[in-house]
């Protein structure tokens, strides 16, 4: 070990003080520090006493000056008032002369039982004192103020009254002043009176002190013999000028300290803080003049005197401590050098052993022959060998490694390091087999130990257990390719297995089924019973499907309630149909969860490769999705095999969406109207039918865009368009054409179940208050109730509450039954034209029409027959008591202006027939 490095190590460890400096060095240093601190403390106390003494003398001289100045001014005021009083009853002229001689008297007045006079700024205090003299009650005076004023009123000599506050002055610091009293003796024919003067204080400062610079050195004051303030400067809002003072100045005066003319310190009740003060009496007027300064002023004066000695003491402490630390450091260097020389060899060996036993990796060392010489506890734990058993053993016996893939033995990297004289790493996916057979995933590397000449002395093998990390990676890999809820493969793994299954189908010339299964109405289960029940349904369905598939088949969950499956090695389509029917049957079995009885409604769509010759995997999945879409249109519990007609229908549906999107953007949608006729009463209504006017192809047939009308992204926009334009046209007919008709409007299932449908309906209806609400008939198909029966029922009930009527369109073409008519809030039904068209030729169609009309009549529902094209159909429907008819027999769908003309012609023809009959 280098000496410098050894010294650094030993300097970090306390050593005994030896050498030419010893323990006496520490004691000298401590004694010196104590002496410096004590000297500074004594000096600080002496300076403090000097500062207090100097400040006391200064305050005392100020107090004398303040007392003499105040005494002279009060003496002048007393002299002037005495001269006026001795001259007899004061007159306004004599009072004015007195004010001219004594400008600090702001007002003066004479009060007696027979006469009074006043002159000056105002007479505020005189009225107050006069009321007090007459025994007035409720005066704005404290008890101490009243007592002082009463004493002056009864005094036979010059008297100084207490501080009074003038309420007429806005500035608080200038409100204060004090009255002076001079008795006027009785003269011939006149009673004795009292001469009153009002001395006003500016900012609470005694007038004679305005020109004194000393007033800014600290707070100055005059204190009366009744312990009340006569003045205090500077003004403080916290000081009660009308109260009796109880602080240190008062106590000092009461002890007779004022007569000793000394300074003192204590609490000031006027300042509410500690103060150092000096006072001087005014014997002629029973007053005490003084000045006080705060503790901070003393401390600042003391620090100005102590600043230089304090810094000198700090520097002295610094240099003494630096010298001590330098000498101590030199002593430690000498001691460390001695210790480092003694322990270098031992420390190097100990360091190596501690490092070997404390690191987290396993370490094995060998000699040049590959025999184990050393191993740390971690290596003992992982290999299952103790150091005593392993020493002298060949490394391959102790460190037994095999390949994870095939279990074959792997050559030790230590052997390669010995042979190649370079660091060698272990191949990935290597397993260490311990002495007891335990298997662990490890990572390791081996490095040769070389002497100065480059000869190999041995090898160091370092390795660590990565089993947990390996298992974590496996779990993450599994989670990346499997669904967390069901444990099934996800979409990513499905694509991989689909590619493999497709290759096997090509090689084996067999059929491959790519299928999608979806649960209709699953959202209702989540919304009504909660996601926990929904998750349980998904897991149960997954288990049922998995049980029907073969072990080599693949079942995946794409997300939500959609599952996908692959089934290969099939020779005939009949096997596929049987499989699909089994899946439908098993999934549709009832479920009883949390006291709820559920009936899953699966829909399945499949495509068969290579009958479906699409090469891209995405196309095969898309074709299965088209087949699933076809099954879901059948309203559940149905399976469909893809055919190319579905692809054409998909293209037709996309084309319809594009046409509608373009028409909405460029305002190419039009509404045509087909009459609804009551064969007994005549014209009663019309149905609004959507048409698309193409800019180049003209008016398009509804078959070209019908598939796109109920798509979620367009349903709301189209629905708003139809509602707005249909109601606008109906208002025009009612107000201008005088057509008293009802208007039927078709509402798609997507729009009816849209969250904004009812708000849209309310807003649009509100724009047309002229239209009676019952003139609007909302036509719906049975699709919406099949998707979400409860929501559809709620929405329809809300429409009826608004006053609208509800009609169930295309009745009989789907899965709707009389139960729908009983549970849904429906006012009328429309028999689909497919039954009316052939009712005269097909007895079954006739029976269906008759049954619907009869059932509606029992339930008190109106019936409208669509697709009436002949007079024979009209008579047949009349015989069945179905009188509301709609079809080409009366008119094709007409433009608004054509419809109005047709109504006029129809009315004229009806009127002509009625006249001919009479």
mmCIF file of C-alpha atoms in Angstrom, residues 237-453:
data_model
loop_
_atom_site.group_PDB
_atom_site.id
_atom_site.type_symbol
_atom_site.label_atom_id
_atom_site.label_comp_id
_atom_site.label_asym_id
_atom_site.label_seq_id
_atom_site.Cartn_x
_atom_site.Cartn_y
_atom_site.Cartn_z
ATOM 1 C CA UNK A 237 -51.170 56.164 20.213
ATOM 2 C CA UNK A 238 -50.446 53.442 22.787
ATOM 3 C CA UNK A 239 -50.019 55.976 25.625
ATOM 4 C CA UNK A 240 -53.055 56.843 27.724
ATOM 5 C CA UNK A 241 -52.480 60.595 28.284
ATOM 6 C CA UNK A 242 -55.569 60.936 30.470
ATOM 7 C CA UNK A 243 -54.596 58.172 32.916
ATOM 8 C CA UNK A 244 -52.523 58.117 36.083
ATOM 9 C CA UNK A 245 -49.032 56.740 35.283
ATOM 10 C CA UNK A 246 -47.660 53.849 37.334
ATOM 11 C CA UNK A 247 -44.241 53.244 35.790
ATOM 12 C CA UNK A 248 -40.696 53.577 37.089
ATOM 13 C CA UNK A 249 -40.620 57.400 36.867
ATOM 14 C CA UNK A 250 -43.622 57.691 39.178
ATOM 15 C CA UNK A 251 -42.183 55.178 41.638
ATOM 16 C CA UNK A 252 -38.852 57.025 41.573
ATOM 17 C CA UNK A 253 -40.605 60.308 42.329
ATOM 18 C CA UNK A 254 -42.652 58.788 45.133
ATOM 19 C CA UNK A 255 -39.437 57.494 46.711
ATOM 20 C CA UNK A 256 -38.053 61.036 46.560
ATOM 21 C CA UNK A 257 -35.554 60.119 43.865
ATOM 22 C CA UNK A 258 -36.327 63.216 41.834
ATOM 23 C CA UNK A 259 -34.915 65.419 44.546
ATOM 24 C CA UNK A 260 -31.619 63.507 44.324
ATOM 25 C CA UNK A 261 -31.375 64.409 40.628
ATOM 26 C CA UNK A 262 -30.143 60.953 39.557
ATOM 27 C CA UNK A 263 -30.761 58.722 36.493
ATOM 28 C CA UNK A 264 -32.511 55.391 36.841
ATOM 29 C CA UNK A 265 -33.927 52.506 34.735
ATOM 30 C CA UNK A 266 -37.154 50.564 34.763
ATOM 31 C CA UNK A 267 -40.494 49.920 33.106
ATOM 32 C CA UNK A 268 -42.292 52.899 31.597
ATOM 33 C CA UNK A 269 -46.104 52.731 31.655
ATOM 34 C CA UNK A 270 -46.306 55.467 29.026
ATOM 35 C CA UNK A 271 -44.032 53.643 26.553
ATOM 36 C CA UNK A 272 -44.998 50.100 27.696
ATOM 37 C CA UNK A 273 -41.294 49.113 27.605
ATOM 38 C CA UNK A 274 -37.999 49.239 29.523
ATOM 39 C CA UNK A 275 -36.422 52.699 29.623
ATOM 40 C CA UNK A 276 -33.456 54.521 31.165
ATOM 41 C CA UNK A 277 -34.565 57.925 32.451
ATOM 42 C CA UNK A 278 -33.398 61.106 34.211
ATOM 43 C CA UNK A 279 -35.738 63.666 35.770
ATOM 44 C CA UNK A 280 -35.547 67.152 37.311
ATOM 45 C CA UNK A 281 -38.283 68.833 39.339
ATOM 46 C CA UNK A 282 -40.056 72.126 38.778
ATOM 47 C CA UNK A 283 -40.725 72.996 42.457
ATOM 48 C CA UNK A 284 -42.741 76.148 41.758
ATOM 49 C CA UNK A 285 -45.282 74.170 39.714
ATOM 50 C CA UNK A 286 -45.175 70.703 41.314
ATOM 51 C CA UNK A 287 -44.007 69.170 38.014
ATOM 52 C CA UNK A 288 -41.273 66.782 37.040
ATOM 53 C CA UNK A 289 -39.387 67.154 33.709
ATOM 54 C CA UNK A 290 -37.461 64.233 32.300
ATOM 55 C CA UNK A 291 -36.125 62.274 29.339
ATOM 56 C CA UNK A 292 -35.981 58.492 28.691
ATOM 57 C CA UNK A 293 -34.158 56.375 26.127
ATOM 58 C CA UNK A 294 -34.791 52.708 25.162
ATOM 59 C CA UNK A 295 -32.472 49.797 25.908
ATOM 60 C CA UNK A 296 -31.551 49.610 22.195
ATOM 61 C CA UNK A 297 -29.900 53.047 22.385
ATOM 62 C CA UNK A 298 -27.721 51.894 25.279
ATOM 63 C CA UNK A 299 -26.816 48.697 23.428
ATOM 64 C CA UNK A 300 -25.871 50.639 20.284
ATOM 65 C CA UNK A 301 -23.660 52.997 22.294
ATOM 66 C CA UNK A 302 -22.109 50.002 24.081
ATOM 67 C CA UNK A 303 -21.464 48.168 20.768
ATOM 68 C CA UNK A 304 -19.773 51.251 19.268
ATOM 69 C CA UNK A 305 -17.321 51.140 22.140
ATOM 70 C CA UNK A 306 -16.935 47.331 22.095
ATOM 71 C CA UNK A 307 -16.747 46.755 18.326
ATOM 72 C CA UNK A 308 -12.974 47.055 18.012
ATOM 73 C CA UNK A 309 -12.127 45.008 21.165
ATOM 74 C CA UNK A 310 -14.615 42.328 20.087
ATOM 75 C CA UNK A 311 -13.050 41.867 16.658
ATOM 76 C CA UNK A 312 -9.585 41.807 18.245
ATOM 77 C CA UNK A 313 -10.770 39.060 20.616
ATOM 78 C CA UNK A 314 -12.259 37.038 17.711
ATOM 79 C CA UNK A 315 -9.030 37.323 15.700
ATOM 80 C CA UNK A 316 -6.997 36.329 18.721
ATOM 81 C CA UNK A 317 -9.224 33.282 19.286
ATOM 82 C CA UNK A 318 -8.863 32.369 15.616
ATOM 83 C CA UNK A 319 -5.063 32.566 15.567
ATOM 84 C CA UNK A 320 -4.725 30.670 18.857
ATOM 85 C CA UNK A 321 -7.032 27.897 17.596
ATOM 86 C CA UNK A 322 -5.303 27.765 14.196
ATOM 87 C CA UNK A 323 -1.939 27.395 15.889
ATOM 88 C CA UNK A 324 -3.246 24.634 18.086
ATOM 89 C CA UNK A 325 -4.834 22.775 15.167
ATOM 90 C CA UNK A 326 -1.636 23.048 13.145
ATOM 91 C CA UNK A 327 0.485 21.605 15.961
ATOM 92 C CA UNK A 328 -2.058 18.843 16.577
ATOM 93 C CA UNK A 329 -2.088 17.984 12.869
ATOM 94 C CA UNK A 330 1.688 17.662 12.830
ATOM 95 C CA UNK A 331 1.526 15.360 15.817
ATOM 96 C CA UNK A 332 -1.086 13.168 14.079
ATOM 97 C CA UNK A 333 1.042 12.919 10.948
ATOM 98 C CA UNK A 334 3.915 11.549 12.946
ATOM 99 C CA UNK A 335 1.676 9.052 14.737
ATOM 100 C CA UNK A 336 -0.065 7.994 11.526
ATOM 101 C CA UNK A 337 3.213 7.408 9.756
ATOM 102 C CA UNK A 338 4.318 5.053 12.485
ATOM 103 C CA UNK A 339 1.033 3.132 12.478
ATOM 104 C CA UNK A 340 0.855 2.856 8.699
ATOM 105 C CA UNK A 341 4.307 1.292 8.506
ATOM 106 C CA UNK A 342 3.277 -1.341 11.075
ATOM 107 C CA UNK A 343 -0.108 -2.282 9.574
ATOM 108 C CA UNK A 344 0.270 -2.091 5.776
ATOM 109 C CA UNK A 345 0.737 -5.813 5.232
ATOM 110 C CA UNK A 346 -1.996 -6.868 7.642
ATOM 111 C CA UNK A 347 -4.452 -4.327 6.245
ATOM 112 C CA UNK A 348 -3.972 -5.439 2.639
ATOM 113 C CA UNK A 349 -4.758 -9.026 3.540
ATOM 114 C CA UNK A 350 -7.720 -8.060 5.722
ATOM 115 C CA UNK A 351 -9.128 -5.771 3.015
ATOM 116 C CA UNK A 352 -9.108 -8.563 0.469
ATOM 117 C CA UNK A 353 -10.846 -10.985 2.812
ATOM 118 C CA UNK A 354 -13.492 -8.483 3.912
ATOM 119 C CA UNK A 355 -14.195 -7.504 0.319
ATOM 120 C CA UNK A 356 -14.500 -11.101 -0.718
ATOM 121 C CA UNK A 357 -16.946 -11.901 2.095
ATOM 122 C CA UNK A 358 -19.042 -8.735 1.930
ATOM 123 C CA UNK A 359 -19.823 -8.297 -1.758
ATOM 124 C CA UNK A 360 -23.219 -9.460 -2.989
ATOM 125 C CA UNK A 361 -21.778 -11.532 -5.858
ATOM 126 C CA UNK A 362 -20.419 -15.027 -5.501
ATOM 127 C CA UNK A 363 -16.629 -15.261 -5.958
ATOM 128 C CA UNK A 364 -14.482 -18.363 -6.491
ATOM 129 C CA UNK A 365 -10.703 -18.262 -7.002
ATOM 130 C CA UNK A 366 -8.537 -21.056 -8.380
ATOM 131 C CA UNK A 367 -4.851 -21.724 -8.883
ATOM 132 C CA UNK A 368 -3.235 -22.089 -12.290
ATOM 133 C CA UNK A 369 -4.455 -25.702 -12.491
ATOM 134 C CA UNK A 370 -8.103 -24.750 -12.017
ATOM 135 C CA UNK A 371 -8.385 -26.087 -8.460
ATOM 136 C CA UNK A 372 -10.499 -24.094 -6.014
ATOM 137 C CA UNK A 373 -8.489 -22.064 -3.494
ATOM 138 C CA UNK A 374 -11.033 -19.638 -2.072
ATOM 139 C CA UNK A 375 -14.761 -18.886 -2.162
ATOM 140 C CA UNK A 376 -16.944 -16.405 -0.319
ATOM 141 C CA UNK A 377 -20.179 -17.178 1.618
ATOM 142 C CA UNK A 378 -22.387 -16.215 -1.336
ATOM 143 C CA UNK A 379 -20.597 -18.756 -3.519
ATOM 144 C CA UNK A 380 -21.025 -21.369 -0.790
ATOM 145 C CA UNK A 381 -24.772 -20.665 -0.681
ATOM 146 C CA UNK A 382 -25.296 -20.822 -4.461
ATOM 147 C CA UNK A 383 -23.125 -23.894 -5.155
ATOM 148 C CA UNK A 384 -24.035 -25.814 -1.992
ATOM 149 C CA UNK A 385 -20.321 -26.432 -1.292
ATOM 150 C CA UNK A 386 -18.513 -25.270 1.841
ATOM 151 C CA UNK A 387 -15.071 -23.768 1.501
ATOM 152 C CA UNK A 388 -13.557 -26.675 3.414
ATOM 153 C CA UNK A 389 -15.130 -29.209 1.024
ATOM 154 C CA UNK A 390 -14.398 -27.234 -2.135
ATOM 155 C CA UNK A 391 -10.720 -26.401 -1.569
ATOM 156 C CA UNK A 392 -8.570 -28.532 -3.860
ATOM 157 C CA UNK A 393 -11.558 -29.653 -5.982
ATOM 158 C CA UNK A 394 -11.653 -29.058 -9.722
ATOM 159 C CA UNK A 395 -13.724 -25.987 -10.544
ATOM 160 C CA UNK A 396 -16.050 -28.017 -12.848
ATOM 161 C CA UNK A 397 -17.096 -30.163 -9.857
ATOM 162 C CA UNK A 398 -17.985 -27.198 -7.697
ATOM 163 C CA UNK A 399 -19.242 -24.869 -10.439
ATOM 164 C CA UNK A 400 -21.510 -27.191 -12.489
ATOM 165 C CA UNK A 401 -23.354 -25.290 -15.256
ATOM 166 C CA UNK A 402 -25.715 -26.489 -18.024
ATOM 167 C CA UNK A 403 -27.650 -24.878 -20.887
ATOM 168 C CA UNK A 404 -31.197 -23.760 -20.106
ATOM 169 C CA UNK A 405 -32.406 -24.774 -23.580
ATOM 170 C CA UNK A 406 -31.343 -28.443 -23.770
ATOM 171 C CA UNK A 407 -29.721 -29.220 -20.386
ATOM 172 C CA UNK A 408 -26.285 -29.999 -21.885
ATOM 173 C CA UNK A 409 -23.165 -29.139 -19.882
ATOM 174 C CA UNK A 410 -21.518 -25.815 -20.686
ATOM 175 C CA UNK A 411 -17.754 -25.319 -20.579
ATOM 176 C CA UNK A 412 -16.633 -23.161 -17.647
ATOM 177 C CA UNK A 413 -15.530 -19.608 -18.507
ATOM 178 C CA UNK A 414 -12.769 -19.977 -15.913
ATOM 179 C CA UNK A 415 -11.119 -22.668 -18.063
ATOM 180 C CA UNK A 416 -11.208 -20.351 -21.084
ATOM 181 C CA UNK A 417 -9.789 -17.464 -19.005
ATOM 182 C CA UNK A 418 -6.879 -19.651 -17.879
ATOM 183 C CA UNK A 419 -6.209 -20.707 -21.458
ATOM 184 C CA UNK A 420 -6.689 -17.387 -23.250
ATOM 185 C CA UNK A 421 -5.443 -15.062 -20.459
ATOM 186 C CA UNK A 422 -8.364 -12.638 -20.884
ATOM 187 C CA UNK A 423 -11.713 -11.902 -19.281
ATOM 188 C CA UNK A 424 -14.440 -14.303 -20.452
ATOM 189 C CA UNK A 425 -18.214 -13.898 -19.964
ATOM 190 C CA UNK A 426 -20.795 -16.635 -19.556
ATOM 191 C CA UNK A 427 -23.313 -17.294 -22.295
ATOM 192 C CA UNK A 428 -26.917 -16.247 -21.688
ATOM 193 C CA UNK A 429 -29.550 -18.727 -20.474
ATOM 194 C CA UNK A 430 -27.106 -20.697 -18.319
ATOM 195 C CA UNK A 431 -28.225 -22.757 -15.312
ATOM 196 C CA UNK A 432 -26.084 -23.433 -12.229
ATOM 197 C CA UNK A 433 -26.780 -26.865 -10.747
ATOM 198 C CA UNK A 434 -26.007 -26.788 -7.004
ATOM 199 C CA UNK A 435 -24.657 -29.709 -5.028
ATOM 200 C CA UNK A 436 -28.203 -30.575 -3.851
ATOM 201 C CA UNK A 437 -29.619 -30.335 -7.379
ATOM 202 C CA UNK A 438 -31.124 -26.849 -7.040
ATOM 203 C CA UNK A 439 -31.132 -25.012 -10.365
ATOM 204 C CA UNK A 440 -30.584 -21.259 -10.665
ATOM 205 C CA UNK A 441 -30.233 -18.836 -13.570
ATOM 206 C CA UNK A 442 -26.884 -17.053 -13.305
ATOM 207 C CA UNK A 443 -24.672 -14.494 -14.995
ATOM 208 C CA UNK A 444 -20.903 -14.651 -14.568
ATOM 209 C CA UNK A 445 -17.478 -13.679 -15.833
ATOM 210 C CA UNK A 446 -13.962 -14.977 -15.241
ATOM 211 C CA UNK A 447 -10.704 -13.001 -15.193
ATOM 212 C CA UNK A 448 -7.156 -14.410 -15.029
ATOM 213 C CA UNK A 449 -4.713 -13.475 -12.196
ATOM 214 C CA UNK A 450 -1.321 -12.617 -13.740
ATOM 215 C CA UNK A 451 2.034 -11.958 -12.113
ATOM 216 C CA UNK A 452 4.418 -9.193 -13.210
ATOM 217 C CA UNK A 453 5.850 -11.363 -15.932
#
